[in-house]
Short mmCIF file of N, CA and C in Angstrom, two decimals:
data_model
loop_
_atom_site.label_atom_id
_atom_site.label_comp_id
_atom_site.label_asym_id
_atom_site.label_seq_id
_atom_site.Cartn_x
_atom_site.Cartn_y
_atom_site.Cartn_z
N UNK A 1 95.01 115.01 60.18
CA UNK A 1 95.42 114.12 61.24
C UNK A 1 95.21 112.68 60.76
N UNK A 2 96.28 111.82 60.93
CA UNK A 2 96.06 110.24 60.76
C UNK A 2 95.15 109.63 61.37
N UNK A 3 95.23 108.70 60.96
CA UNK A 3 94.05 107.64 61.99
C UNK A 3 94.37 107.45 63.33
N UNK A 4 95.38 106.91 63.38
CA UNK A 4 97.04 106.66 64.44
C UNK A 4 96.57 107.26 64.94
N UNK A 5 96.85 108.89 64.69
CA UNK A 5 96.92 109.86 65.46
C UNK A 5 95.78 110.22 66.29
N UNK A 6 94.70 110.36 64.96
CA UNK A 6 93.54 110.40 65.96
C UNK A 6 92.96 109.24 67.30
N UNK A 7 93.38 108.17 67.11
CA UNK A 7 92.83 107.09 67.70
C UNK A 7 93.63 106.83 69.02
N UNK A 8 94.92 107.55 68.96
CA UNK A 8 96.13 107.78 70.35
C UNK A 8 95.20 109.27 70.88
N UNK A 9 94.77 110.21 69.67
CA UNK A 9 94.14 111.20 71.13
C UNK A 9 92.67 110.53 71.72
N UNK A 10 92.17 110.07 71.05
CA UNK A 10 91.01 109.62 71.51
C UNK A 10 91.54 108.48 72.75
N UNK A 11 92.41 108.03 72.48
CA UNK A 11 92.82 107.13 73.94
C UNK A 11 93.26 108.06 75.22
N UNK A 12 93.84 108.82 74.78
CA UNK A 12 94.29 109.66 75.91
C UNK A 12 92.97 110.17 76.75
N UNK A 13 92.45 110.91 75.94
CA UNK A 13 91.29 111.94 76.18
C UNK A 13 90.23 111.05 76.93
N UNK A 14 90.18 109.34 76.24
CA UNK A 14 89.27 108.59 77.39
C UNK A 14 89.43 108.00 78.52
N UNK A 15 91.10 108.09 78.75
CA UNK A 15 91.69 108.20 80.10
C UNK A 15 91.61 109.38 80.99
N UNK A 16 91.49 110.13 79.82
CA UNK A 16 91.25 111.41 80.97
C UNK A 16 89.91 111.69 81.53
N UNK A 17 89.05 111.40 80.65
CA UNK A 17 87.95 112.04 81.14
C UNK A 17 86.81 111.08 82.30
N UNK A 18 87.07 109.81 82.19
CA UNK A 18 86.98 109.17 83.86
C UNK A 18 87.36 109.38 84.86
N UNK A 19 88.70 110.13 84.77
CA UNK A 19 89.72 110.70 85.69
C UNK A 19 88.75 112.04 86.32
N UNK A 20 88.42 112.89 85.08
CA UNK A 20 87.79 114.40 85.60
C UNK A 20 86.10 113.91 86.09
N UNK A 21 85.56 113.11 85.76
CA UNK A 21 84.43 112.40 86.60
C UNK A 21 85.13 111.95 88.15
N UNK A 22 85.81 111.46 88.27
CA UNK A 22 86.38 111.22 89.41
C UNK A 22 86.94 112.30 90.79
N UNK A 23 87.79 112.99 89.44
CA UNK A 23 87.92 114.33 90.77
C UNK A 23 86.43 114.78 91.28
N UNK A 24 85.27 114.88 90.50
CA UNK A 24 84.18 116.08 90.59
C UNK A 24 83.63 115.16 91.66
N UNK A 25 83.45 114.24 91.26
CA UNK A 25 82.58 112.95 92.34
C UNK A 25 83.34 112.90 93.70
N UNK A 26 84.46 112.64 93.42
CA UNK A 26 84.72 111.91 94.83
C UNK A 26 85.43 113.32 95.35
N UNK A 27 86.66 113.96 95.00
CA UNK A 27 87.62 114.88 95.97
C UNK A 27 86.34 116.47 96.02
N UNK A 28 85.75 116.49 95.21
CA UNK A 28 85.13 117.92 95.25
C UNK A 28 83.58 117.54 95.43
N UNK A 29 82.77 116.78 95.24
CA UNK A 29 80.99 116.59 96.13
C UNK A 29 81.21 115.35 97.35
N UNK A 30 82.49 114.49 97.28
CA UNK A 30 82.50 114.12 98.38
C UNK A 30 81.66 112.45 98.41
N UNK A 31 81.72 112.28 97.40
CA UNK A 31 81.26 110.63 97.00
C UNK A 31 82.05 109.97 96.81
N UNK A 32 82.41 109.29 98.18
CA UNK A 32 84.03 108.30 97.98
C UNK A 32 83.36 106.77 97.07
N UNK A 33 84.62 106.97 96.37
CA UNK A 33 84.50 105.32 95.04
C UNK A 33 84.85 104.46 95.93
N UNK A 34 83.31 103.64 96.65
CA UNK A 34 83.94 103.11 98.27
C UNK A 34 83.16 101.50 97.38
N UNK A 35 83.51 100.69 97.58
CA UNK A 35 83.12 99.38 97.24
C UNK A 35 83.63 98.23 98.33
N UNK A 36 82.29 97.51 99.22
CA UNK A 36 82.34 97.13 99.99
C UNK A 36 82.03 95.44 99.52
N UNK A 37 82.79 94.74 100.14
CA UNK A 37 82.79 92.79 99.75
C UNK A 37 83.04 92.11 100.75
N UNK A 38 81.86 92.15 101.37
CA UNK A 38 82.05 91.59 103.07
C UNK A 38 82.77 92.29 104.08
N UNK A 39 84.09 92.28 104.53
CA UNK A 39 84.89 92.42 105.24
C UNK A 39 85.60 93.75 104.70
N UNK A 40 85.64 93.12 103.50
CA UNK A 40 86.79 93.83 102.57
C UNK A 40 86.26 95.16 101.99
N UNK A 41 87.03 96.36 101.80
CA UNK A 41 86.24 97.47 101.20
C UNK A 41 88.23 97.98 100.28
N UNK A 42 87.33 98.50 99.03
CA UNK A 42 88.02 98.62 97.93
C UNK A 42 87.97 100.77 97.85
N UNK A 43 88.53 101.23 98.32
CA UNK A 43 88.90 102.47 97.78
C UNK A 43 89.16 103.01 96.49
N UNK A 44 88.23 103.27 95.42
CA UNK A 44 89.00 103.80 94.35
C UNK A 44 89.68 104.83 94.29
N UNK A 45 90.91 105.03 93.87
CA UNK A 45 91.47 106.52 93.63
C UNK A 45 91.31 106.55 92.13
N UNK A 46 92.24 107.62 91.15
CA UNK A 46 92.56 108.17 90.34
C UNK A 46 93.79 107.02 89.42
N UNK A 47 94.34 106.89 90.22
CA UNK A 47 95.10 105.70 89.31
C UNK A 47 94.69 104.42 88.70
N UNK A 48 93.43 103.68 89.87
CA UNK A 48 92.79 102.71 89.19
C UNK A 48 92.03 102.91 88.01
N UNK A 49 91.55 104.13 88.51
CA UNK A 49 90.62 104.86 87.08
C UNK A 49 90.95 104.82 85.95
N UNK A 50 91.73 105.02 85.61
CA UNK A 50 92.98 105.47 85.08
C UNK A 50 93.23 104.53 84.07
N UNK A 51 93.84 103.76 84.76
CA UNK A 51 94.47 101.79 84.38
C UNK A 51 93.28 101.81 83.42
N UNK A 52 92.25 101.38 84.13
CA UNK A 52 91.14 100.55 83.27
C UNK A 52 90.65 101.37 82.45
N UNK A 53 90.68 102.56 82.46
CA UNK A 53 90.09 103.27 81.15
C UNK A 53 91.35 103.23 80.11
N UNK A 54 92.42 103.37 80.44
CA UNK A 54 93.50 103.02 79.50
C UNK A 54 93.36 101.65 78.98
N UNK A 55 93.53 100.59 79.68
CA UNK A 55 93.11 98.84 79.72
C UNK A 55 91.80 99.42 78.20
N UNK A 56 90.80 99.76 78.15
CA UNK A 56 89.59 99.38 77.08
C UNK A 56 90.30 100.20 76.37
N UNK A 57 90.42 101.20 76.23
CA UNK A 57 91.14 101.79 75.10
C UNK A 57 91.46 101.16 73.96
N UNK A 58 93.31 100.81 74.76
CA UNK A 58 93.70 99.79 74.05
C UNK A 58 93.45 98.54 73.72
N UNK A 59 92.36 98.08 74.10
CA UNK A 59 91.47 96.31 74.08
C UNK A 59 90.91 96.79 72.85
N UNK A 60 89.97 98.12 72.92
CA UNK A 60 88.81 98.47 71.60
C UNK A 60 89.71 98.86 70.69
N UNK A 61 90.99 99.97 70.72
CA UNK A 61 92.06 99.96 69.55
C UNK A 61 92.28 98.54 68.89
N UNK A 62 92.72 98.02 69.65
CA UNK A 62 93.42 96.74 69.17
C UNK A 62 92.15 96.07 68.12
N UNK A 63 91.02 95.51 68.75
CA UNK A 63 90.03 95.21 68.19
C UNK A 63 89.82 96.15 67.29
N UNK A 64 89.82 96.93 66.82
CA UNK A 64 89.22 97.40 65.72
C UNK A 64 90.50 97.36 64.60
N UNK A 65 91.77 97.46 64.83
CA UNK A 65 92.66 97.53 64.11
C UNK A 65 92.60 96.35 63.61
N UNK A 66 92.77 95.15 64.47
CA UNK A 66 92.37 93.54 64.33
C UNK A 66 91.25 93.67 63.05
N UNK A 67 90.01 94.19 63.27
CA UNK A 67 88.88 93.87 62.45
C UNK A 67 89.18 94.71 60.82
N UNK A 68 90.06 95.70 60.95
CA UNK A 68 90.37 96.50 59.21
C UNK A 68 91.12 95.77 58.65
N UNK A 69 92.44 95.25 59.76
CA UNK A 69 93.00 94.62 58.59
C UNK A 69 92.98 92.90 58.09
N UNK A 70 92.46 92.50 58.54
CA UNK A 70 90.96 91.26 58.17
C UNK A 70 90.30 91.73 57.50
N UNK A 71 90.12 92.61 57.38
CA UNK A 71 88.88 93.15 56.41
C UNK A 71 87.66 92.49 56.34
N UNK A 72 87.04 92.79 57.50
CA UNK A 72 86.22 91.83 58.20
C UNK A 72 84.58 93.47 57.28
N UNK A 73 83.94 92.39 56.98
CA UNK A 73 83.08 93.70 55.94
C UNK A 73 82.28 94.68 57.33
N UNK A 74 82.20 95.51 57.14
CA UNK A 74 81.46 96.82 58.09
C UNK A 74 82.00 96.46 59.19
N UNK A 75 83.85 96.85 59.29
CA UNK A 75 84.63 96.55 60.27
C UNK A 75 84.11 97.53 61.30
N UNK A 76 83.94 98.96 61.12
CA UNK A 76 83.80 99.97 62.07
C UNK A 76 82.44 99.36 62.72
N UNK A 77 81.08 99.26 61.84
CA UNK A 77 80.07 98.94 62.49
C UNK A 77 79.75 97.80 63.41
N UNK A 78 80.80 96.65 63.06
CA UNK A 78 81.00 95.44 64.02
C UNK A 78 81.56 95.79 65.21
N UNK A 79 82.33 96.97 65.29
CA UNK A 79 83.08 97.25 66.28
C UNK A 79 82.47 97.81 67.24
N UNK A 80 81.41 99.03 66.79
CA UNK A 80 80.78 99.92 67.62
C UNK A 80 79.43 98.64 68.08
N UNK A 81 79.36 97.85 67.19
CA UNK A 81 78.12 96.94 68.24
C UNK A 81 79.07 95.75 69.27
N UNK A 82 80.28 95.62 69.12
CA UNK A 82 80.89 95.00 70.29
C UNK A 82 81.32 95.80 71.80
N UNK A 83 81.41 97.46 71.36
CA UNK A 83 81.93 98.26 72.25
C UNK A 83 80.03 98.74 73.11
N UNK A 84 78.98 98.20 72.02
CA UNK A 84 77.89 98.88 72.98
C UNK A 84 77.73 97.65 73.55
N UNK A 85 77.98 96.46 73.41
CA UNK A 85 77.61 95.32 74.24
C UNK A 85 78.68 95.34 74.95
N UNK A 86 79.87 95.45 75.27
CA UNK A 86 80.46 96.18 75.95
C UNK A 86 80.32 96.85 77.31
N UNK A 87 80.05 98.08 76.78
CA UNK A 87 79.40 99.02 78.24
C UNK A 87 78.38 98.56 78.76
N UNK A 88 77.05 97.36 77.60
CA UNK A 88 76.02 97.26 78.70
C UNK A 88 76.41 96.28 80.03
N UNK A 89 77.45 95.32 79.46
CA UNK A 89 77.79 94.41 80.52
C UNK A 89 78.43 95.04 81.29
N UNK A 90 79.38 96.21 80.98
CA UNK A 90 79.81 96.71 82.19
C UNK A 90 79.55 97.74 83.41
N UNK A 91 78.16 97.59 82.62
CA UNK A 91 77.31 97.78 83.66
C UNK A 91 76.43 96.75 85.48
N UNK A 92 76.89 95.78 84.51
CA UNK A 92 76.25 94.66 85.75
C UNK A 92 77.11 94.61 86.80
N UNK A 93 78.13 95.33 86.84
CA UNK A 93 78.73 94.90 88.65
C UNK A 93 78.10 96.02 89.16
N UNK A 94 77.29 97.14 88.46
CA UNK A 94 76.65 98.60 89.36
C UNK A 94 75.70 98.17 90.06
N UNK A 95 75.30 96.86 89.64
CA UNK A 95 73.10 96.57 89.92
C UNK A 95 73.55 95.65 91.38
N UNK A 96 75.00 95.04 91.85
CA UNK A 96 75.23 94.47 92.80
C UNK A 96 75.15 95.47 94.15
N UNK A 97 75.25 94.55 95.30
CA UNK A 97 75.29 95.36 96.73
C UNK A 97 77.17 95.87 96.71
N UNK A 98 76.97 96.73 97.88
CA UNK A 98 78.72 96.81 98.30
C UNK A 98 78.82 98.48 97.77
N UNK A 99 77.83 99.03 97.54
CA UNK A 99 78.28 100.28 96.98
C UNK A 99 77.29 101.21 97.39
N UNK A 100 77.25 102.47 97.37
CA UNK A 100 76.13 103.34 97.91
C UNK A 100 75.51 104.04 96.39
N UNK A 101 74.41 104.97 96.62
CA UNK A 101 74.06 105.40 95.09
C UNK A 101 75.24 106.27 94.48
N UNK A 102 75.95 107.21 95.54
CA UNK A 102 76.71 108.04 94.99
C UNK A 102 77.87 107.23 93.81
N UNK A 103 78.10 106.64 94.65
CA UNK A 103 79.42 105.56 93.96
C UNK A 103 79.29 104.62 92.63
N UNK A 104 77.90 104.65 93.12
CA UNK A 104 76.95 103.83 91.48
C UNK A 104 77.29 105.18 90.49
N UNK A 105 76.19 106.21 90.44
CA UNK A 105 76.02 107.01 89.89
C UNK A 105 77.74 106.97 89.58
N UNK A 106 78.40 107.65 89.93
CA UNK A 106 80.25 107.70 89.58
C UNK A 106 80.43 106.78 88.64
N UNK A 107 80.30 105.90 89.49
CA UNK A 107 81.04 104.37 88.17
C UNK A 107 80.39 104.76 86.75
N UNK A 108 79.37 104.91 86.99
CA UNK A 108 77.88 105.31 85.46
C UNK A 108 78.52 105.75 84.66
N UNK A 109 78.92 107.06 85.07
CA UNK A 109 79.50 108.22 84.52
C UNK A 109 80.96 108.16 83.91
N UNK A 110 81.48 107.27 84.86
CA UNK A 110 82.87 107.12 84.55
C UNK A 110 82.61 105.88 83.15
N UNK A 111 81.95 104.97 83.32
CA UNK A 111 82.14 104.46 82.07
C UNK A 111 81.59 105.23 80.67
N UNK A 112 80.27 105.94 80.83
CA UNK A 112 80.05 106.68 79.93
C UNK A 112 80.86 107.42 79.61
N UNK A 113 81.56 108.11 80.21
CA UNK A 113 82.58 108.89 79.83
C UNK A 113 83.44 108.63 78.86
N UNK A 114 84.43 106.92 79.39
CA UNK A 114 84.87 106.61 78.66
C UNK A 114 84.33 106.02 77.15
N UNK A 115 82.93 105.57 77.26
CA UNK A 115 82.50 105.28 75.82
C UNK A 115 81.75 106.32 74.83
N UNK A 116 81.83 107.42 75.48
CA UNK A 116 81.38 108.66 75.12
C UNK A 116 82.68 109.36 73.96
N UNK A 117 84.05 109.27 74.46
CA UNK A 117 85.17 109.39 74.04
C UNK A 117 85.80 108.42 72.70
N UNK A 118 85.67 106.79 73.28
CA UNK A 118 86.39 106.17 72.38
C UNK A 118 85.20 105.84 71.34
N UNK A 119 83.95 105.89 71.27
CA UNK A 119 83.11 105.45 70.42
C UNK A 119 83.34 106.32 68.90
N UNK A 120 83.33 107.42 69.47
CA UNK A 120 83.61 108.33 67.96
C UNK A 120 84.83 108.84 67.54
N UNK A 121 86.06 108.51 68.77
CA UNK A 121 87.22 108.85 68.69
C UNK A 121 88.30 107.75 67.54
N UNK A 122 87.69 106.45 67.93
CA UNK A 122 88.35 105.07 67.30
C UNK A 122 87.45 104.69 65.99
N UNK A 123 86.27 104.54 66.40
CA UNK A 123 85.32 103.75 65.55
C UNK A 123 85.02 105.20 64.32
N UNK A 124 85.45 106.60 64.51
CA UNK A 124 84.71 107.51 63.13
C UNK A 124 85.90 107.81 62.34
N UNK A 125 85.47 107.84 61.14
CA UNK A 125 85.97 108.02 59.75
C UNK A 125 87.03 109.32 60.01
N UNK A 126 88.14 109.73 59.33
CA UNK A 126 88.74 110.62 59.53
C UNK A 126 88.94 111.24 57.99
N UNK A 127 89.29 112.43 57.71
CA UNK A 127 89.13 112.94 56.49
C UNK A 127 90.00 111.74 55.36
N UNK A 128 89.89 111.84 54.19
CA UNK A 128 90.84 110.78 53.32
C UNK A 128 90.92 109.62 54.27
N UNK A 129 90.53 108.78 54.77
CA UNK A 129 90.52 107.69 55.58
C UNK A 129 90.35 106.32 55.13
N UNK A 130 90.53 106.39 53.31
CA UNK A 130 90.76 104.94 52.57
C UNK A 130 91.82 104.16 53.13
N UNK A 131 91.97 103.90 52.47
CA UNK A 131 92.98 102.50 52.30
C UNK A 131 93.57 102.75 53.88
N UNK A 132 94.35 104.09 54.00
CA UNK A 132 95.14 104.21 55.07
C UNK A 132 94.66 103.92 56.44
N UNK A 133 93.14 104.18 56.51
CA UNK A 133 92.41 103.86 57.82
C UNK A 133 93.12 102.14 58.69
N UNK A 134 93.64 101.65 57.67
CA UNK A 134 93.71 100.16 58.30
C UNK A 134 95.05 100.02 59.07
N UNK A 135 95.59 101.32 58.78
CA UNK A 135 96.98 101.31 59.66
C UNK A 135 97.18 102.08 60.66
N UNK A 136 96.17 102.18 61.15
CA UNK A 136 96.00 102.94 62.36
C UNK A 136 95.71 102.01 63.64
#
């Protein structure tokens, strides 16, 4: 398998698997992705999910493709320490009010999920992965 290749399933697969955190959380134990901002309350479904796990995907693809062919030295390892600083910040809208624990816990999961996926999906070596790795 190419790099390409691998790095399009690893995108898919980290769209998906926020998605299957989502069904289990919210349509089947019943923890609505409810986010409350005064007045205003934000419903998550499955499509927003969705978006934004697709949205980093392609942000961390891009970035890392950006960083090989620069040939920026320990491109992969620069990458995986931008993608863990990354998730920790995207963690700070969980520690705010407007949300219940269930919905925390969800979001958690849903981002782990997704960096659970693209961390070793984008950022790991693939068999013969010289030169060619940079065209992926």
């Amino acid at each position: 398998m190419s790099a390409r290749q691998r790095r399009l399933t690893a995108t898919a697969l980290a769209v998906l698997a926020p998605v299957l955190v989502w069904l289990v959380t919210d349509p089947l134990l019943g923890h609505r992705l409810r986010i409350t901002d005064g007045e205003q309350t934000l419903d998550i479904g499955a499509a927003p999910v969705a978006v934004v796990a697709l949205l980093a995907s392609l942000l961390g693809w891009g970035l890392l493709t950006a960083l090989e062919r620069f040939r920026v030295p320990h491109a992969r390892a620069v990458w995986t320490g931008v993608v863990g600083a990354v998730l920790a910040v995207s963690f700070l809208p969980l520690t705010g009010d407007g949300m219940n624990g269930g919905a925390r816990v969800s979001l958690a999961l849903m981002h782990l999920a997704v960096a659970a996926v693209l961390i070793p999906g984008l950022g790991g070596g693939s068999r013969g992965a010289g030169a060619g790795a940079a065209t992926g």
